[in-house]
Coordinates of C-alpha atoms in Angstrom, one line a residue:
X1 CA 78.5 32.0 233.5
X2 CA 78.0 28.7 231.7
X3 CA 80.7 28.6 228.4
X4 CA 78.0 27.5 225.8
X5 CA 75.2 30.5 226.6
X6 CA 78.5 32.8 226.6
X7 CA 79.2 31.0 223.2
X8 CA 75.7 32.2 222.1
X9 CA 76.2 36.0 223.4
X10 CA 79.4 36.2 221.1
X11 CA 77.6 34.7 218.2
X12 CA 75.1 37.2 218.4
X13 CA 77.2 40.5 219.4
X14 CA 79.2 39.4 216.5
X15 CA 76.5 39.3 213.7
X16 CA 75.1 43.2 215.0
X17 CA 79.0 43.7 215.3
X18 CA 79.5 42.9 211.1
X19 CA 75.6 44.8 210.1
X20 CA 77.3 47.9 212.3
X21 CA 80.8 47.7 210.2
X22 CA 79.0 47.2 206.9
X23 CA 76.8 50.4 207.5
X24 CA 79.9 52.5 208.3
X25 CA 81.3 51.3 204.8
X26 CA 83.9 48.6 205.2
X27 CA 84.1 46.5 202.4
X28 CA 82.0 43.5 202.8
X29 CA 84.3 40.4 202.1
X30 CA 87.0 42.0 204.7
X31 CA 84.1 42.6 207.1
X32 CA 82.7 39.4 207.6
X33 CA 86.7 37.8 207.7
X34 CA 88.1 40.1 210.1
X35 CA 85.0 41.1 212.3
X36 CA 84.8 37.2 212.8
X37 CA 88.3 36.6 213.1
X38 CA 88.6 39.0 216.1
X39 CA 85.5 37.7 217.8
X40 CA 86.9 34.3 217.1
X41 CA 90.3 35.2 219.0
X42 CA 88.2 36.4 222.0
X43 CA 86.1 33.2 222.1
X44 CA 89.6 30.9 221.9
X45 CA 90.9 33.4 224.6
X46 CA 87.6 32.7 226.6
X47 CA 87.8 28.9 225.8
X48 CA 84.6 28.6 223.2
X49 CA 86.0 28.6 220.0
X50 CA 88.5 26.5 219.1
X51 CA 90.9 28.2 216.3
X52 CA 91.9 24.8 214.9
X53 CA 88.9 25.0 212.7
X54 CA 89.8 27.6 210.9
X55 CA 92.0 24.5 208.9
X56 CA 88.4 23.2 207.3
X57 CA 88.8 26.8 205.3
X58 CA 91.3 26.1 202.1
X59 CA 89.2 22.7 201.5
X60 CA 86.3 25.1 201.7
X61 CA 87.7 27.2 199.5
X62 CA 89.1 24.6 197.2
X63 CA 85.6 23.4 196.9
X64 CA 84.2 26.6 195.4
X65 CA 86.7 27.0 192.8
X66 CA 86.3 23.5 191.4
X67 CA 82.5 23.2 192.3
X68 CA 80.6 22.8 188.2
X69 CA 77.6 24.7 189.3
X70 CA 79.7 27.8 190.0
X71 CA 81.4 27.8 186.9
X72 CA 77.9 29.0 185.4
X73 CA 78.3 32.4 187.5
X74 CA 81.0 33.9 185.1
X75 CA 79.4 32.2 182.1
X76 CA 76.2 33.8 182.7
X77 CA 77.5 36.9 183.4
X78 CA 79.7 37.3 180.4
X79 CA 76.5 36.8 178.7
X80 CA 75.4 39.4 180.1
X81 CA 78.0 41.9 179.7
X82 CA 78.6 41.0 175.9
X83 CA 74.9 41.3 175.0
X84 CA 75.0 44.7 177.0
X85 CA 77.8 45.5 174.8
X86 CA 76.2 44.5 171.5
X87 CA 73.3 47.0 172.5
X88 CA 70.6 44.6 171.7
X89 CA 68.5 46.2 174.5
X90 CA 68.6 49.5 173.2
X91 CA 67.0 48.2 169.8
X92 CA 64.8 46.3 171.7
X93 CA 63.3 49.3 173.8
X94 CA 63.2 51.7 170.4
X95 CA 61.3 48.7 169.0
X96 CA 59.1 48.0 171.2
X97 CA 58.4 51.8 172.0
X98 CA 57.1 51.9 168.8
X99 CA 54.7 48.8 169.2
X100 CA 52.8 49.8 172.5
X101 CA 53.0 54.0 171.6
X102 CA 49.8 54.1 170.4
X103 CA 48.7 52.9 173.9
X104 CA 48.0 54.9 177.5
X105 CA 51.0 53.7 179.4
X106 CA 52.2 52.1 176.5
X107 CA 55.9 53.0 177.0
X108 CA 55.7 51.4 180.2
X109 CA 54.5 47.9 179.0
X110 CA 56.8 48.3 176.9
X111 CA 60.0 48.8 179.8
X112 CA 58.2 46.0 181.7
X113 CA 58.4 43.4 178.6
X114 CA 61.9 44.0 177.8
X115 CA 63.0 44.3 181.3
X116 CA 61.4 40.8 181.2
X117 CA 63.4 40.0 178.4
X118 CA 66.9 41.0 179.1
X119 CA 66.5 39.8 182.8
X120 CA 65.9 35.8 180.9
X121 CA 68.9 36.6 178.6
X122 CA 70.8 38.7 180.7
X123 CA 70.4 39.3 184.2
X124 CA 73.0 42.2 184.8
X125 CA 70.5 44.7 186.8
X126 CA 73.0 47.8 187.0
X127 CA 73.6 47.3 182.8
X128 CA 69.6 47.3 182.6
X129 CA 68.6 49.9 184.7
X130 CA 71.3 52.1 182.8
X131 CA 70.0 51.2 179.3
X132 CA 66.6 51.7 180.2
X133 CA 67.3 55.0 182.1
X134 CA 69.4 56.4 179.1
X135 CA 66.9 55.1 176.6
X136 CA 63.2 55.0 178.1
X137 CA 63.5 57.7 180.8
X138 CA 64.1 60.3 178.4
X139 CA 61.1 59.6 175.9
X140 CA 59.0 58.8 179.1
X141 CA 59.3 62.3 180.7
X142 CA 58.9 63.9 177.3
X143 CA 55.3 62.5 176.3
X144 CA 54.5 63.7 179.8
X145 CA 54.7 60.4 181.9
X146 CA 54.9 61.1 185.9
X147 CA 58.4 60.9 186.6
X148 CA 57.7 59.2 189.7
X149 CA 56.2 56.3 187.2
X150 CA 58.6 56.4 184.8
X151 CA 61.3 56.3 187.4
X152 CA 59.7 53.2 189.1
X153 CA 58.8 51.5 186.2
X154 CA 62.3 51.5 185.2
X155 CA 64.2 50.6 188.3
X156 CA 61.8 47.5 188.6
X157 CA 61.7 46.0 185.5
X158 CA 65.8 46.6 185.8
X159 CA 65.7 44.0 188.9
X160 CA 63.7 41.1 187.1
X161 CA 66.7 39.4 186.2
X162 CA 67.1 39.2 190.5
X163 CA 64.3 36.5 190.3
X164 CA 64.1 35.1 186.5
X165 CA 66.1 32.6 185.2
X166 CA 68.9 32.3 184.8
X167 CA 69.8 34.5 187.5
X168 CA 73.3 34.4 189.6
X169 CA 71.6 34.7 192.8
X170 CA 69.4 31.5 192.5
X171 CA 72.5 29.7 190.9
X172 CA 74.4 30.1 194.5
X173 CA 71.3 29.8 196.5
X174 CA 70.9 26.5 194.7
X175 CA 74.4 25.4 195.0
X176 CA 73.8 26.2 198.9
X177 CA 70.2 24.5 199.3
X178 CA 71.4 21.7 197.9
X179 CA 74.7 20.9 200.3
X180 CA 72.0 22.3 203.3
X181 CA 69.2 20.1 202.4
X182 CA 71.5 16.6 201.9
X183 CA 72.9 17.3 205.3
X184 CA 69.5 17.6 207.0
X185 CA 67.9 14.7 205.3
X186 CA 70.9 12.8 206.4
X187 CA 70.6 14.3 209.9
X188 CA 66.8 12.9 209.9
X189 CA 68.0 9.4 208.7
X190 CA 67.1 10.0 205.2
X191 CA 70.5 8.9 203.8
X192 CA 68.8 8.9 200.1
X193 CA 67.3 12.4 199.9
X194 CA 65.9 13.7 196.8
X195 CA 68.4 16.4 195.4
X196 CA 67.9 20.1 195.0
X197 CA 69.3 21.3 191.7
X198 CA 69.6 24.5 190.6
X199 CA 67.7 23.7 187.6
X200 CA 65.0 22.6 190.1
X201 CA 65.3 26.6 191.5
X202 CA 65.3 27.8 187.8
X203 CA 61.8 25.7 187.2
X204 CA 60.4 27.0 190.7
X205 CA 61.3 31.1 189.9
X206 CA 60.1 31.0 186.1
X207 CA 55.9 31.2 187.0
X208 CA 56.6 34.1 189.9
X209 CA 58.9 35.8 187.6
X210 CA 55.9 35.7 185.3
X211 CA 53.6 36.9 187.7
X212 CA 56.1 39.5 189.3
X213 CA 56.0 41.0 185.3
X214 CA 51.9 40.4 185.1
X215 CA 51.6 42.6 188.5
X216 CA 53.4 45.4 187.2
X217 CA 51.8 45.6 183.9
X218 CA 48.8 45.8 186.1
X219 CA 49.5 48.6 188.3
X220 CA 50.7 50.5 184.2
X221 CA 47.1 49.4 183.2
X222 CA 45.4 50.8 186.3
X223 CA 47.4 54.1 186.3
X224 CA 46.2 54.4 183.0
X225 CA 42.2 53.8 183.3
X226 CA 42.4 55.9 186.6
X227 CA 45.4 58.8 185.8
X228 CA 46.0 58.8 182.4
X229 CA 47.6 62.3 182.3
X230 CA 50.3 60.5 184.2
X231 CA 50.9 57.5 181.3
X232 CA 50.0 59.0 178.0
X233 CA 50.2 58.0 175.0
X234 CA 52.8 58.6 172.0
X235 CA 51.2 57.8 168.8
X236 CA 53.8 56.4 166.1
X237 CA 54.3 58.8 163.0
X238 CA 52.7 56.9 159.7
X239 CA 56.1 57.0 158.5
X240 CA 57.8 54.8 161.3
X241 CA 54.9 52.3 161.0
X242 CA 56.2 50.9 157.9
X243 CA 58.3 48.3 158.4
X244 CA 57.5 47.9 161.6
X245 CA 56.9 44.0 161.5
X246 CA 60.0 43.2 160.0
X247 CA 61.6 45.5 162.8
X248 CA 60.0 43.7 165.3
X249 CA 60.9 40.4 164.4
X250 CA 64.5 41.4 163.8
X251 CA 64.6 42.9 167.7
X252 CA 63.0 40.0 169.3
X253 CA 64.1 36.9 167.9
X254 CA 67.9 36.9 168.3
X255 CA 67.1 37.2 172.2
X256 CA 64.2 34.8 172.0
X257 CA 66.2 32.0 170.3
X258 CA 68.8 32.8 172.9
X259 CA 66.5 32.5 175.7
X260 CA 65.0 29.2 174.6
X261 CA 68.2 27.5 173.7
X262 CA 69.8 28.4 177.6
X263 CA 66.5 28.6 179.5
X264 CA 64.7 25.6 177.4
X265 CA 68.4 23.4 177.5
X266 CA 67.8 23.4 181.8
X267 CA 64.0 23.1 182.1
X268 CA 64.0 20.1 179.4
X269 CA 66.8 18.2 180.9
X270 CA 69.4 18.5 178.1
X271 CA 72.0 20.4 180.1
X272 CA 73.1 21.3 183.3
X273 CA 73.0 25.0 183.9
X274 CA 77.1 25.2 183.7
X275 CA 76.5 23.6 180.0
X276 CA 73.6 26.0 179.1
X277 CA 75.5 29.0 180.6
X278 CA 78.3 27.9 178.1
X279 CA 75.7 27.9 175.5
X280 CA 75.2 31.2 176.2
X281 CA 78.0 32.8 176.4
X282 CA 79.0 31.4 172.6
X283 CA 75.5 32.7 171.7
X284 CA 76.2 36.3 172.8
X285 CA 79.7 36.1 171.2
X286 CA 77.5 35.6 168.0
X287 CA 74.7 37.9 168.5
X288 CA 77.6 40.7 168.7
X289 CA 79.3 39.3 165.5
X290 CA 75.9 39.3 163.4
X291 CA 75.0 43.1 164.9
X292 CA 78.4 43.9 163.8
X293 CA 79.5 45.0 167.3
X294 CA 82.4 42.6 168.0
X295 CA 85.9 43.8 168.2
X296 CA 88.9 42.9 170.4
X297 CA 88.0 46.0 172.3
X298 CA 84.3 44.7 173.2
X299 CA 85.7 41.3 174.0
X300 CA 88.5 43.3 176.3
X301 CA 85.7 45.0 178.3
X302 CA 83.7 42.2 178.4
X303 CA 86.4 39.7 180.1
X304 CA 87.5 42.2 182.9
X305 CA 84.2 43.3 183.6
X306 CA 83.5 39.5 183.6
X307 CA 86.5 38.8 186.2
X308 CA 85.7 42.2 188.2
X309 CA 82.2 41.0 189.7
X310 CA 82.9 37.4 189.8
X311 CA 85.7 38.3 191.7
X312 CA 84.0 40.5 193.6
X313 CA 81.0 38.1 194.5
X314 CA 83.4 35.1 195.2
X315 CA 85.8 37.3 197.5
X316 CA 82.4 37.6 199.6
X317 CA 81.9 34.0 200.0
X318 CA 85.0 33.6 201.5
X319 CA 84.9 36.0 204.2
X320 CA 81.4 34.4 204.8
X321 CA 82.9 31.0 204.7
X322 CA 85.1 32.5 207.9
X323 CA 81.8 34.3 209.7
X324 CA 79.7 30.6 209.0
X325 CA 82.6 28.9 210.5
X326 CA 82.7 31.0 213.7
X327 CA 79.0 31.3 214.0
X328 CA 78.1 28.0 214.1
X329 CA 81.5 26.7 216.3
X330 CA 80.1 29.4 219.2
X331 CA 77.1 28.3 219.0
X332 CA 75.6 30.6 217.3
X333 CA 73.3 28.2 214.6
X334 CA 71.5 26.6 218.3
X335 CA 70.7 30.0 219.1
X336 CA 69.0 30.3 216.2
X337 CA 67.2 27.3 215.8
X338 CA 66.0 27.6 219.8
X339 CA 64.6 31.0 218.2
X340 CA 63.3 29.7 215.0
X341 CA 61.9 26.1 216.4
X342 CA 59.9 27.9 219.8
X343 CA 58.2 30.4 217.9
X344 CA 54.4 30.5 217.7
X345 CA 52.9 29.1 214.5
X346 CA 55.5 26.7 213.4
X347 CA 57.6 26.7 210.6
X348 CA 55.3 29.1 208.5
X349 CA 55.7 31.6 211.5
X350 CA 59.6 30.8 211.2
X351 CA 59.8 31.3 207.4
X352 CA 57.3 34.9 208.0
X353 CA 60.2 36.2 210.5
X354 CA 63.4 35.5 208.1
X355 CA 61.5 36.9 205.6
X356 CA 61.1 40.2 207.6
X357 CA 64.5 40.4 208.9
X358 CA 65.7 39.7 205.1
X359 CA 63.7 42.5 204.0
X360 CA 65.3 44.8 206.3
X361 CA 68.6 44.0 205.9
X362 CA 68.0 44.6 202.4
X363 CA 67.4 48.7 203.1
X364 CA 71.2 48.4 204.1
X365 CA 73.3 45.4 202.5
X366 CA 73.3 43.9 199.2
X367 CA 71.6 40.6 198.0
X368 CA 74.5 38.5 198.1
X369 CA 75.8 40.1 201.1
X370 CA 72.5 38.8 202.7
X371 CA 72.2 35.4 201.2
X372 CA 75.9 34.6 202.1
X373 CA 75.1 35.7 205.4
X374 CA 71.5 34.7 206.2
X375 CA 70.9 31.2 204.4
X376 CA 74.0 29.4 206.1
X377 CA 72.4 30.6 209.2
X378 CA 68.5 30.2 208.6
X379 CA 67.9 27.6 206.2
X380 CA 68.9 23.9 207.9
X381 CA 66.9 25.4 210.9
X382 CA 63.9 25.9 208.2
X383 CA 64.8 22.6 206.1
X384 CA 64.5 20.7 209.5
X385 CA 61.1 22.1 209.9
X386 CA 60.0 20.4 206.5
X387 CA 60.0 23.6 204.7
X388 CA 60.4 22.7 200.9
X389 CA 63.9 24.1 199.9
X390 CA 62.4 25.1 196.2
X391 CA 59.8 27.1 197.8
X392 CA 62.2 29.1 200.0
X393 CA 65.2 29.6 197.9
X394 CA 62.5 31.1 195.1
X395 CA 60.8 33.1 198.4
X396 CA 64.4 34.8 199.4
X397 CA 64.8 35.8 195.6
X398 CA 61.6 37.4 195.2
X399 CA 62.7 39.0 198.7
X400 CA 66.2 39.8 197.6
X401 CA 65.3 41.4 194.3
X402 CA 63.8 44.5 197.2
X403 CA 67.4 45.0 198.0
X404 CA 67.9 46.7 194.9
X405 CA 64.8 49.1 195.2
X406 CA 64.8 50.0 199.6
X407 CA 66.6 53.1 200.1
X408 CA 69.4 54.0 201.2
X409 CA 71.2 51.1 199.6
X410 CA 69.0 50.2 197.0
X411 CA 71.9 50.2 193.8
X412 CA 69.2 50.2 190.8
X413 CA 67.7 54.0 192.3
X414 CA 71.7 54.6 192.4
X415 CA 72.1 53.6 188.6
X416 CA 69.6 55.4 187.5
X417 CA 70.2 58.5 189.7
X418 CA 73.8 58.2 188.0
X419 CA 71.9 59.1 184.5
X420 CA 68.5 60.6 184.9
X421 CA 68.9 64.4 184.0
X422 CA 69.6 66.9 186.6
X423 CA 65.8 68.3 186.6
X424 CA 64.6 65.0 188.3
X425 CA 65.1 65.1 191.9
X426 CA 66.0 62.2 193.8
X427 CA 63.1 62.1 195.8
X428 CA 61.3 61.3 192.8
X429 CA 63.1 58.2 192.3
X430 CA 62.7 57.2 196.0
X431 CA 59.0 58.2 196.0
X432 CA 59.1 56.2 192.5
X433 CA 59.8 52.6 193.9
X434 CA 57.3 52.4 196.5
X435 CA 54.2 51.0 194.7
X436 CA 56.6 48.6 193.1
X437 CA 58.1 47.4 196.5
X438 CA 54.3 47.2 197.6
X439 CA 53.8 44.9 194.3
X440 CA 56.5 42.9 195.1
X441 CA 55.5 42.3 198.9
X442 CA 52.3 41.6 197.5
X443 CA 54.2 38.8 195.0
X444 CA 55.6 37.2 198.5
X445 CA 52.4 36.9 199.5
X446 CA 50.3 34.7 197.0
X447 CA 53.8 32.6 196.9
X448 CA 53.5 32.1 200.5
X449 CA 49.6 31.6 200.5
X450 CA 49.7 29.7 197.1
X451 CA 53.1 27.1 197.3
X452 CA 52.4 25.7 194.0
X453 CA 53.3 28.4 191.9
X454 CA 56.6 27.6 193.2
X455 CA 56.6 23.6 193.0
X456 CA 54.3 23.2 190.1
X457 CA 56.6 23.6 187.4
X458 CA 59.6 21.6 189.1
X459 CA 57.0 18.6 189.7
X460 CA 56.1 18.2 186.5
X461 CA 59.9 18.6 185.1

């Protein structure tokens, strides 16, 4: 049998080899190293993979630890953390509770706005969903809301930071478009290509993250008109009503300010994202100082939780770093691109089947476990195809942010399973998420049938 097509048949056998390890529960980063290290061994021992290349990985390595744009992952996410900690989304959510009662499905707007909110200031989905659940779920099932509502409304407005800025997903999907799309330009004989920045991917995801919000408060508006025993409304007591302005503005404009000085920094041009994630970071610092919730004690739990998920997200890229490395070497990324390339309906045909198999492998891996896996794979054989890199890295995050919701897997039904009361049954929360999944596909859609959503923003930038 010809070497190269037994190159291919490794390649393949080895990425159903890691999805079948992953399901069983191994950790992820050890996985993708040490599935891909033994299938490696058998290709040297079969003379298609040549071990020598495993040297290109401490360069590789080197190059992620002293890369800028990465250095805005742990900014952003201590953000996150400390403004979790300085429980400015519970006041926002009491707050706003009050403003939309009056309304049927008024405490749902009300979830979907500041889920909007923390995601642009935040991003930290499992600290959302938790707030929300603890805070919103209870009041929700009390003035009678459905609790398979409720439950939905919270676990998807809890994964809006997946696709709005500045979210850590998008930061290392632009940090990989960007190496991915140079190389293909240059590969095509454009040796001056125009960059991809993640600022650029920032622009691209604000208007769908907008829409993703406007959709939801949609399907609250229609449940409302059409069932409104399942949304009603709370009216305010007279008492709580005075005041209320100043209350307001005193919720919302500490996160607005911080919003606009991050998210406004990138989009105008004034900083990179590593300098606005910086920004950021001190802004949350002070935020918690003028709420009167720092201590050495927050700043403590802040740090490690700070170094436990960077860690935890960069130990992933490096076992991918070792599956990309064998892939490609057996041959694995023309196996692919044959795939890809033959299929009927072109490049739009190509992007429709990642797409799918994304949204599947979200049911059973997480978002990064998929990007880390999938892009390095997918996306120079979609680049090549003259497939606007903006317009796909926002497409996989509005496809990612799914991962979160799909069952078995999906971690927000998980958070908020870990504190809904005992009297909700899980099946609620399962049976919860599915008009919002629908929403979502429906999201992927007019981004697929309408481009400019995407490259509108970026364009004019």
């Amino acid at each position: 049998m010809d070497l190269t097509l037994i190159g291919e048949i490794l390649s393949g056998l080895m990425f159903f080899g890691i999805i079948g390890f992953l399901m069983l529960g191994f950790p992820v980063a050890f996985t993708l190293a040490g599935v891909s290290l033994l299938f490696g061994l058998a290709g040297w021992a079969i003379g298609v993979f040549d071990p020598s290349n495993f040297g290109s990985l401490p360069s590789r390595y080197i190059g992620f630890m002293t890369s800028e744009v990465l250095v805005a992952v742990p900014l952003f996410i201590f953000m996150g953390v400390m403004l979790e900690r300085s429980r400015i989304a519970e006041q926002l959510l009491l707050t706003m509770s009050k403003l939309f009662g009056n309304l049927r499905g008024g405490l749902g707007l009300s979830v979907v706005i500041v889920g909007a909110m923390l995601a642009a200031s935040t991003g930290v989905v499992g600290a959302t969903v938790v707030t929300m659940g603890l805070i919103s779920l209870p009041a929700m099932l009390r003035a009678g809301y459905d609790p398979k509502l409720a439950t939905g409304v919270i676990c998807s407005s809890g994964t809006l930071g997946q696709i709005i800025p500045p979210s850590t997903v998008l930061i290392f999907m632009g940090d990989m478009l960007s190496g991915i799309n140079s190389q293909v330009q240059m590969e095509k004989g454009n040796f001056a290509p125009t960059p991809v920045s993640v600022g650029d991917l920032f622009a691209g995801a604000l208007l769908p993250g907008v829409m993703l919000v406007g959709l939801y408060s949609l399907w609250i508006i229609f449940k409302a008109i059409t069932d409104p025993e399942s949304c009603p409304a709370t009216p305010v007591p007279l008492s709580e009503k005075r005041g209320l302005f100043k209350e307001v503005l005193v919720a919302l404009l500490p996160p607005l300010l911080l919003i606009m000085a991050v998210l406004g920094s990138i989009l105008g041009g004034v900083a990179t994202p590593t300098e606005a994630a910086s920004v950021g970071a001190v802004g949350a610092i002070l935020l918690a100082a003028l709420r009167w919730r720092l201590s050495f004690r927050v700043l403590h739990e802040t740090v490690v939780a700070t170094a436990t998920i960077t860690s935890m997200v960069f130990v992933i890229l490096f076992g991918a770093s070792v599956f990309s490395i064998v892939f490609r070497l057996m041959g694995g990324d023309n196996l692919v691109h044959e795939f890809l390339s033959n299929l009927p309906g072109g490049a739009y045909a190509a992007v429709i089947v990642v797409m799918a198999i994304m949204f599947v492998l979200g049911f059973i891996l997480d978002t990064f476990e998929i990007i880390f896996i999938v892009i390095p794979i997918t996306a120079p054989i979609l680049l090549a195809l003259d497939i606007d890199p903006i317009w796909l890295g926002v497409l996989v995050g509005m496809n990612l942010q799914t991962s979160f919701l799909t069952p078995p897997f999906g971690f927000a039904l998980f958070y908020l399973r870990g504190v809904a009361p005992d009297s909700l049954p899980t099946s609620a929360i399962y049976r919860g998420i599915i008009p919002f999944v629908v929403l979502q596909l429906i999201g992927i859609a007019l981004l697929f049938a309408f481009p400019g959503i995407v490259t509108w923003l970026p364009t004019v930038l």
